[in-house]
PDB file of C-alpha atoms in Angstrom:
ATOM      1  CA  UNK F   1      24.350 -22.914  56.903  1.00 46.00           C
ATOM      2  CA  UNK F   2      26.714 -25.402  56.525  1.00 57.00           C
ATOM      3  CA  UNK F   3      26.780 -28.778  58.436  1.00 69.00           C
ATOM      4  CA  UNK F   4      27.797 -28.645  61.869  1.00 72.00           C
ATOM      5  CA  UNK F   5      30.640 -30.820  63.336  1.00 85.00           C
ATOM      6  CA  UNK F   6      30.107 -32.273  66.340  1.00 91.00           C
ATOM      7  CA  UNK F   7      31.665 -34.536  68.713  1.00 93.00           C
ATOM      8  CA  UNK F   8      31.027 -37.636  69.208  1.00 95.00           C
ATOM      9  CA  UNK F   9      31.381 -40.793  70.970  1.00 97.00           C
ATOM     10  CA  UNK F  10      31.205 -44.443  69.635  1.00 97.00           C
ATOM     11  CA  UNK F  11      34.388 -46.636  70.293  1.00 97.00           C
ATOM     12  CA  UNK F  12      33.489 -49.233  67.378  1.00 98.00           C
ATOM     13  CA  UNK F  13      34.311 -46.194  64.799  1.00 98.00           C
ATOM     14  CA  UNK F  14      37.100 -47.645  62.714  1.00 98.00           C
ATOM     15  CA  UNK F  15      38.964 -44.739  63.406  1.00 98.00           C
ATOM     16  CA  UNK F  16      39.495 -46.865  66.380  1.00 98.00           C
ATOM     17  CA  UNK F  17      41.695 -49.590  65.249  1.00 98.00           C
ATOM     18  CA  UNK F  18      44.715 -49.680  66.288  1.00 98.00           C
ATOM     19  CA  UNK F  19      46.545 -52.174  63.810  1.00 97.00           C
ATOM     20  CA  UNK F  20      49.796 -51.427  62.386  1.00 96.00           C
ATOM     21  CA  UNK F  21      50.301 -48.467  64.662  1.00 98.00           C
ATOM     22  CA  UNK F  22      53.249 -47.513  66.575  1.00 98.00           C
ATOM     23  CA  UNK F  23      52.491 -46.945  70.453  1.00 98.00           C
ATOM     24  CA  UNK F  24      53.784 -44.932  73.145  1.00 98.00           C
ATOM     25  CA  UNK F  25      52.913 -44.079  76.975  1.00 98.00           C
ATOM     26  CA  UNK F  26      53.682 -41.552  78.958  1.00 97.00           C
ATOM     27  CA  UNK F  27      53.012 -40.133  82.564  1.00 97.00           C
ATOM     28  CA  UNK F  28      51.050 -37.544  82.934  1.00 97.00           C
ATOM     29  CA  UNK F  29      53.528 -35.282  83.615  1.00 97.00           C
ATOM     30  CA  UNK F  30      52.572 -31.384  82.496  1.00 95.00           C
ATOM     31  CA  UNK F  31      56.020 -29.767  81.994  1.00 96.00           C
ATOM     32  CA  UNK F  32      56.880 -32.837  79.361  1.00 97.00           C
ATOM     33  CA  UNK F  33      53.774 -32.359  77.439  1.00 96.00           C
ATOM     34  CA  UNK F  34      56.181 -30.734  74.470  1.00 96.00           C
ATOM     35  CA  UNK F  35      58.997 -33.146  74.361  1.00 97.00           C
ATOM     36  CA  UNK F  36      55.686 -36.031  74.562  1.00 97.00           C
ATOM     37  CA  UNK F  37      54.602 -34.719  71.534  1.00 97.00           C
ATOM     38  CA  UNK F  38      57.963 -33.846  69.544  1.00 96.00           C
ATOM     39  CA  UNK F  39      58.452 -38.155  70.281  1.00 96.00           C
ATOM     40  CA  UNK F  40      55.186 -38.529  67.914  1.00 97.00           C
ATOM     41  CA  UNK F  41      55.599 -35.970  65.261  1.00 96.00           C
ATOM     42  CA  UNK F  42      59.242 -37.178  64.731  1.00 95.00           C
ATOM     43  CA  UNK F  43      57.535 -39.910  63.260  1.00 95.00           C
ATOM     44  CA  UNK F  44      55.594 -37.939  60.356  1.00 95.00           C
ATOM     45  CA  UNK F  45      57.350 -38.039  57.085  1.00 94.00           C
ATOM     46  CA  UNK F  46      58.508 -34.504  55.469  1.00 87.00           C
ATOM     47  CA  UNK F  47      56.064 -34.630  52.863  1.00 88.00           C
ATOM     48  CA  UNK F  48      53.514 -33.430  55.547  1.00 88.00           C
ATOM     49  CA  UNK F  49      53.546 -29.619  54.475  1.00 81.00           C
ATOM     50  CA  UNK F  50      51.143 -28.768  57.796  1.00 86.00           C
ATOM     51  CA  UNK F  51      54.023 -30.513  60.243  1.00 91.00           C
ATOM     52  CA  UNK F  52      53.547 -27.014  62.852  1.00 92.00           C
ATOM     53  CA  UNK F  53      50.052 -27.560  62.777  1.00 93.00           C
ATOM     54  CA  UNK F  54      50.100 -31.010  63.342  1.00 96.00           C
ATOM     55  CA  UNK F  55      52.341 -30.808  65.974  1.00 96.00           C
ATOM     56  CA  UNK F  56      50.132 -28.237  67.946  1.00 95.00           C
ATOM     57  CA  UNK F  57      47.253 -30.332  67.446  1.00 96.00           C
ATOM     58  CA  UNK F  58      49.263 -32.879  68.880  1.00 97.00           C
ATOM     59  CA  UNK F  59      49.965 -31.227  71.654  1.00 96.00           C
ATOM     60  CA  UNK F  60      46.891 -29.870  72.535  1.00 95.00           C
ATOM     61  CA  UNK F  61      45.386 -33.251  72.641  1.00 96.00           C
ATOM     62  CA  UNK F  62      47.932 -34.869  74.594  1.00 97.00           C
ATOM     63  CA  UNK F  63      47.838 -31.954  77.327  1.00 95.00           C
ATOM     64  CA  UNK F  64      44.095 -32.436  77.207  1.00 93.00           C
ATOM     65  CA  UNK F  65      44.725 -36.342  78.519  1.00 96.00           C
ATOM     66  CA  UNK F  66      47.548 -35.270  80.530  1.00 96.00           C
ATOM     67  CA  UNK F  67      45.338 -32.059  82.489  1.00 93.00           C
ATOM     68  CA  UNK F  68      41.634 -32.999  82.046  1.00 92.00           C
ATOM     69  CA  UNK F  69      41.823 -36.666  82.220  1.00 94.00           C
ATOM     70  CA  UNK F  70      44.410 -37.734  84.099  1.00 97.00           C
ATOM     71  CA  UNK F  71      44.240 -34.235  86.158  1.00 95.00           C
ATOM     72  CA  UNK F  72      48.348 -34.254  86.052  1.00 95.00           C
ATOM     73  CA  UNK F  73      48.531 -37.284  88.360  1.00 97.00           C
ATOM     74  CA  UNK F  74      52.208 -38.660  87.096  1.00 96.00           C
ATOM     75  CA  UNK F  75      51.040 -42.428  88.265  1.00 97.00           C
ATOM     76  CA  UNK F  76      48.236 -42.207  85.608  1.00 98.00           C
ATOM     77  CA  UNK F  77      49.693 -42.716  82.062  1.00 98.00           C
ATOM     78  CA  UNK F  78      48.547 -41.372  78.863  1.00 98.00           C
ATOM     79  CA  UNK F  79      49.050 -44.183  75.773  1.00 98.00           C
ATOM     80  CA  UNK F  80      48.871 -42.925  72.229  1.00 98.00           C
ATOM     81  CA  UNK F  81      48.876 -45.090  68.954  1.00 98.00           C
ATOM     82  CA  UNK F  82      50.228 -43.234  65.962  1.00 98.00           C
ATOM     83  CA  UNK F  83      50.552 -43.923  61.766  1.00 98.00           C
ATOM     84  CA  UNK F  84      51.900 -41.163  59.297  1.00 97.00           C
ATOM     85  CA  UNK F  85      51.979 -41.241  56.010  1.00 95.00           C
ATOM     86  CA  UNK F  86      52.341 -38.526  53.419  1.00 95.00           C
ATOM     87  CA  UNK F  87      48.742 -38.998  52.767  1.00 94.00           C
ATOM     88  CA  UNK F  88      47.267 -39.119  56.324  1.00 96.00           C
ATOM     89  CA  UNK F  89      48.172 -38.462  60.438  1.00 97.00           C
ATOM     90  CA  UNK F  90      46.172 -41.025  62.619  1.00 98.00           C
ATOM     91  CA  UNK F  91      46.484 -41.202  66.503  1.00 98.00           C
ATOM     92  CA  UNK F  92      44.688 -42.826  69.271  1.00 98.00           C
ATOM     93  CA  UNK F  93      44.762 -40.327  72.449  1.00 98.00           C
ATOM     94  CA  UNK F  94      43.628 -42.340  75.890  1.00 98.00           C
ATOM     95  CA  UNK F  95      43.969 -40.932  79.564  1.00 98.00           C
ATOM     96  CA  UNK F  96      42.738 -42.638  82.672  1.00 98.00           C
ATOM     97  CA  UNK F  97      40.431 -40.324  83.773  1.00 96.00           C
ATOM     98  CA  UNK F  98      36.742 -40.513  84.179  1.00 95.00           C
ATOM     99  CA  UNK F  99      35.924 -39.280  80.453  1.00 95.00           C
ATOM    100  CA  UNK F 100      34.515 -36.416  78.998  1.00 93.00           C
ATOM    101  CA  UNK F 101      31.463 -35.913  80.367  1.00 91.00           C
ATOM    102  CA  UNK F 102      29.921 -32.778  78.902  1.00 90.00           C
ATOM    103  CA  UNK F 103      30.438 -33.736  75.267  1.00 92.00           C
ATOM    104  CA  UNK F 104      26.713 -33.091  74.649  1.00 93.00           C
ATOM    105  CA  UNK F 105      26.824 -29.760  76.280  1.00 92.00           C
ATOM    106  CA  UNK F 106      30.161 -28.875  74.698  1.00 91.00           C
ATOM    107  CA  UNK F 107      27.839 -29.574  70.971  1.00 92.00           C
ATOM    108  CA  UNK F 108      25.132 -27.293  72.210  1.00 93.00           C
ATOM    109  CA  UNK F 109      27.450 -24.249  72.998  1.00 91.00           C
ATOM    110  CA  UNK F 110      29.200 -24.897  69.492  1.00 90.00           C
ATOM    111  CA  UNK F 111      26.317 -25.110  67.865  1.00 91.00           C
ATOM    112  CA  UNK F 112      24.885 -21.297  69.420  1.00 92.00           C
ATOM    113  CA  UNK F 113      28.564 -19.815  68.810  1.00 89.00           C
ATOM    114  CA  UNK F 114      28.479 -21.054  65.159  1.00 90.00           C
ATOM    115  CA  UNK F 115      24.651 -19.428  64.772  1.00 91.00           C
ATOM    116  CA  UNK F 116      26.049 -16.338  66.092  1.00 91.00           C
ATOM    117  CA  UNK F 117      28.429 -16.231  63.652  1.00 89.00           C
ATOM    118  CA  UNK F 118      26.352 -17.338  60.554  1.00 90.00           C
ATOM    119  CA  UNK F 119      23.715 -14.841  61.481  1.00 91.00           C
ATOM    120  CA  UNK F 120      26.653 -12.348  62.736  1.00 91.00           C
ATOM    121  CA  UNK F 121      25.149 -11.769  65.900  1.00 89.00           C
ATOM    122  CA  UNK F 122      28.245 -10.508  67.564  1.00 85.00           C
ATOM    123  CA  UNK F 123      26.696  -9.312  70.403  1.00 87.00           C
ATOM    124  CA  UNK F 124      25.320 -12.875  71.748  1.00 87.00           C
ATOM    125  CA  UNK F 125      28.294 -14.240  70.042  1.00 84.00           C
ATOM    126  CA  UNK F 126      30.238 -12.625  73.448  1.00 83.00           C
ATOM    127  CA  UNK F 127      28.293 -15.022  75.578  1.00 84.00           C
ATOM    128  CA  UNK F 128      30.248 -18.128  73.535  1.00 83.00           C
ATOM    129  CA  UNK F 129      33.972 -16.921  73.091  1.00 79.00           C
ATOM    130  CA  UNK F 130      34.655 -19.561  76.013  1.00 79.00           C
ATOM    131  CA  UNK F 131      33.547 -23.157  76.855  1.00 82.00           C
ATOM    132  CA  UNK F 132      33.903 -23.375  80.477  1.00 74.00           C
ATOM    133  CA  UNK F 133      32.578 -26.235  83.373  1.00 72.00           C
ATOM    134  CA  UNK F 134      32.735 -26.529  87.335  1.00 69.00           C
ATOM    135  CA  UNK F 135      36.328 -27.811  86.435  1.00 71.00           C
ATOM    136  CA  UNK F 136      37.539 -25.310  84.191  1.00 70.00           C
ATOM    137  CA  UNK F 137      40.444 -23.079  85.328  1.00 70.00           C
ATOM    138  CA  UNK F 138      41.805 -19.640  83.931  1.00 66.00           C
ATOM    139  CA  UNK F 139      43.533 -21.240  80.819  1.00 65.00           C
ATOM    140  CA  UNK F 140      40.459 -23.659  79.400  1.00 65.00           C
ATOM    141  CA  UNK F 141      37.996 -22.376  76.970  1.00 60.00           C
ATOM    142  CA  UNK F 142      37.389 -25.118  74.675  1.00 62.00           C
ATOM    143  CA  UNK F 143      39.052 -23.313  71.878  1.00 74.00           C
ATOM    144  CA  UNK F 144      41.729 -26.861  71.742  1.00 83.00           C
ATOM    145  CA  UNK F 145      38.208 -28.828  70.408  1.00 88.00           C
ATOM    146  CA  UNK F 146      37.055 -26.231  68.057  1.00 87.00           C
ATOM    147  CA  UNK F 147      40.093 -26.393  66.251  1.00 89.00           C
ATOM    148  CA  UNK F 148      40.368 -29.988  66.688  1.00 93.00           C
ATOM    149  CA  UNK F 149      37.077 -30.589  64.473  1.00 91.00           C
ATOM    150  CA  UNK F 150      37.967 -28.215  61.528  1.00 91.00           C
ATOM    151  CA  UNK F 151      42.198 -29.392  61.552  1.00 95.00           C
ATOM    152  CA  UNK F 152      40.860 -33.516  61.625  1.00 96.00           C
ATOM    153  CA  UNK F 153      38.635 -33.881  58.148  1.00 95.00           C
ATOM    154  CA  UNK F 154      38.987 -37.514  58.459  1.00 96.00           C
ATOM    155  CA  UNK F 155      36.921 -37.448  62.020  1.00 95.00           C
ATOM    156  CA  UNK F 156      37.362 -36.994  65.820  1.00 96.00           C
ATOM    157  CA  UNK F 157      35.675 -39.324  67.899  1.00 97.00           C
ATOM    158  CA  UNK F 158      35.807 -40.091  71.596  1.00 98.00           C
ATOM    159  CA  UNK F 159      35.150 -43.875  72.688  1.00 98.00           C
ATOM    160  CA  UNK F 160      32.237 -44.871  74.878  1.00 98.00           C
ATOM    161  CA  UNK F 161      34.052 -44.178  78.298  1.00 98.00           C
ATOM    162  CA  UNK F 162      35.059 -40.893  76.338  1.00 97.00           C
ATOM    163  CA  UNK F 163      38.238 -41.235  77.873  1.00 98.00           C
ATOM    164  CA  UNK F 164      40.366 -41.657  74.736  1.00 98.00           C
ATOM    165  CA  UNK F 165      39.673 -39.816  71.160  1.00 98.00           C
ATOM    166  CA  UNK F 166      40.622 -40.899  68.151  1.00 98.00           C
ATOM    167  CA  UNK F 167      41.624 -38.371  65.211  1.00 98.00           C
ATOM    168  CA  UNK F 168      42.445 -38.670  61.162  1.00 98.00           C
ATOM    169  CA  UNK F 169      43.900 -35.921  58.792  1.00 97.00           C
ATOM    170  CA  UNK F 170      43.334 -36.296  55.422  1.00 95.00           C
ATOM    171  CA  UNK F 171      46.502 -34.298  52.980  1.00 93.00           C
ATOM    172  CA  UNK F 172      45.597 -33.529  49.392  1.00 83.00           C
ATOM    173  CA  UNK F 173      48.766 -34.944  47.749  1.00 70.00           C
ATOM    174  CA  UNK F 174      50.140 -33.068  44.425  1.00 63.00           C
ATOM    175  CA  UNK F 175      50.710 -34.914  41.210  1.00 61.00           C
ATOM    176  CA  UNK F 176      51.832 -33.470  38.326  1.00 57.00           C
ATOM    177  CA  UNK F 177      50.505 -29.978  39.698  1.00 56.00           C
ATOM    178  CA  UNK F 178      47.067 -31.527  40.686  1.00 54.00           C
ATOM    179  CA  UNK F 179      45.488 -31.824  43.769  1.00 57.00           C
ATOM    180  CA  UNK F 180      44.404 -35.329  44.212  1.00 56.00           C
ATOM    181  CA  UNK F 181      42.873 -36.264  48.025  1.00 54.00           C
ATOM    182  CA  UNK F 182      44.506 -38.366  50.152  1.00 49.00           C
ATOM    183  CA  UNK F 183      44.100 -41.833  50.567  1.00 45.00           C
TER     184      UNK F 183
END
């Protein structure tokens, strides 16, 4: 089986640093969460090929900060550092809430849905379609994080409060009708 992402926590990853990036901050404010994000991605140069995908991932991340974090309190603000290049997309994503708290258990139910799936035990499988905690409503599942590890190749990491995450794409650029990676 292949290597498992997980996610982690450790706010002196460099993924962390903020310099040279371009900042906003916004209340948490649900029914803005799309023009929030639309702010940020107008930002990403249109050599990005995977700009919708980008954009939801984006989005998901921000609503995240805005719903789970700041639990859609407009006094609480959610700050986000940004950089695009045609090469890379690296934000900063930081609510005031009390952090993430069941990171560890979130790894351990990834790690038995991903089993299920290696070994194709689709019947067990059923038991981990959905992430869910005592705060979970209707609409969470977890589904927003495992995308988030597969669509960020450069990493996803929360810092130590585990109130903000900090994510990297990598884009293979083309030269000459080669794939080179990005920088």
């Amino acid at each position: 089986m292949n290597e498992i992402k997980e996610l982690r926590a450790d706010g002196s990853d460099p993924l962390f640093d903020k310099t040279s990036m371009l900042f906003k901050e916004f209340p948490s404010d649900f029914r803005q969460i799309r023009y929030f994000t639309l702010l940020i991605v107008q930002s990403a140069p249109l050599e990005i090929k995977e700009i919708n995908l980008l954009e939801q991932q984006i989005s998901e991340v921000i609503k995240n900060a805005v719903k789970h974090g700041n639990e859609c309190d407009t006094n609480k603000k959610v700050r986000v550092w940004y950089s695009f290049s045609p090469t890379h997309a690296h934000l900063i994503v930081e609510d005031e809430g009390e952090g993430f708290k069941d990171l560890e258990k979130w790894n351990e139910f990834n790690r038995k849905r991903l089993e299920c799936l290696h070994t194709q035990n689709f019947e067990q499988l059923a038991d981990f379609v959905s992430f869910r905690t005592n705060k979970s409503d209707d609409h969470d599942g977890g589904n927003a994080l495992f995308a988030a590890l597969e669509y960020w190749n450069g990493g996803f990491v929360y810092n130590d409060k585990r109130n903000g995450v900090a994510m990297l794409k990598r884009y293979q650029q083309k030269r000459h009708g080669v794939a080179i990676d990005g920088e």
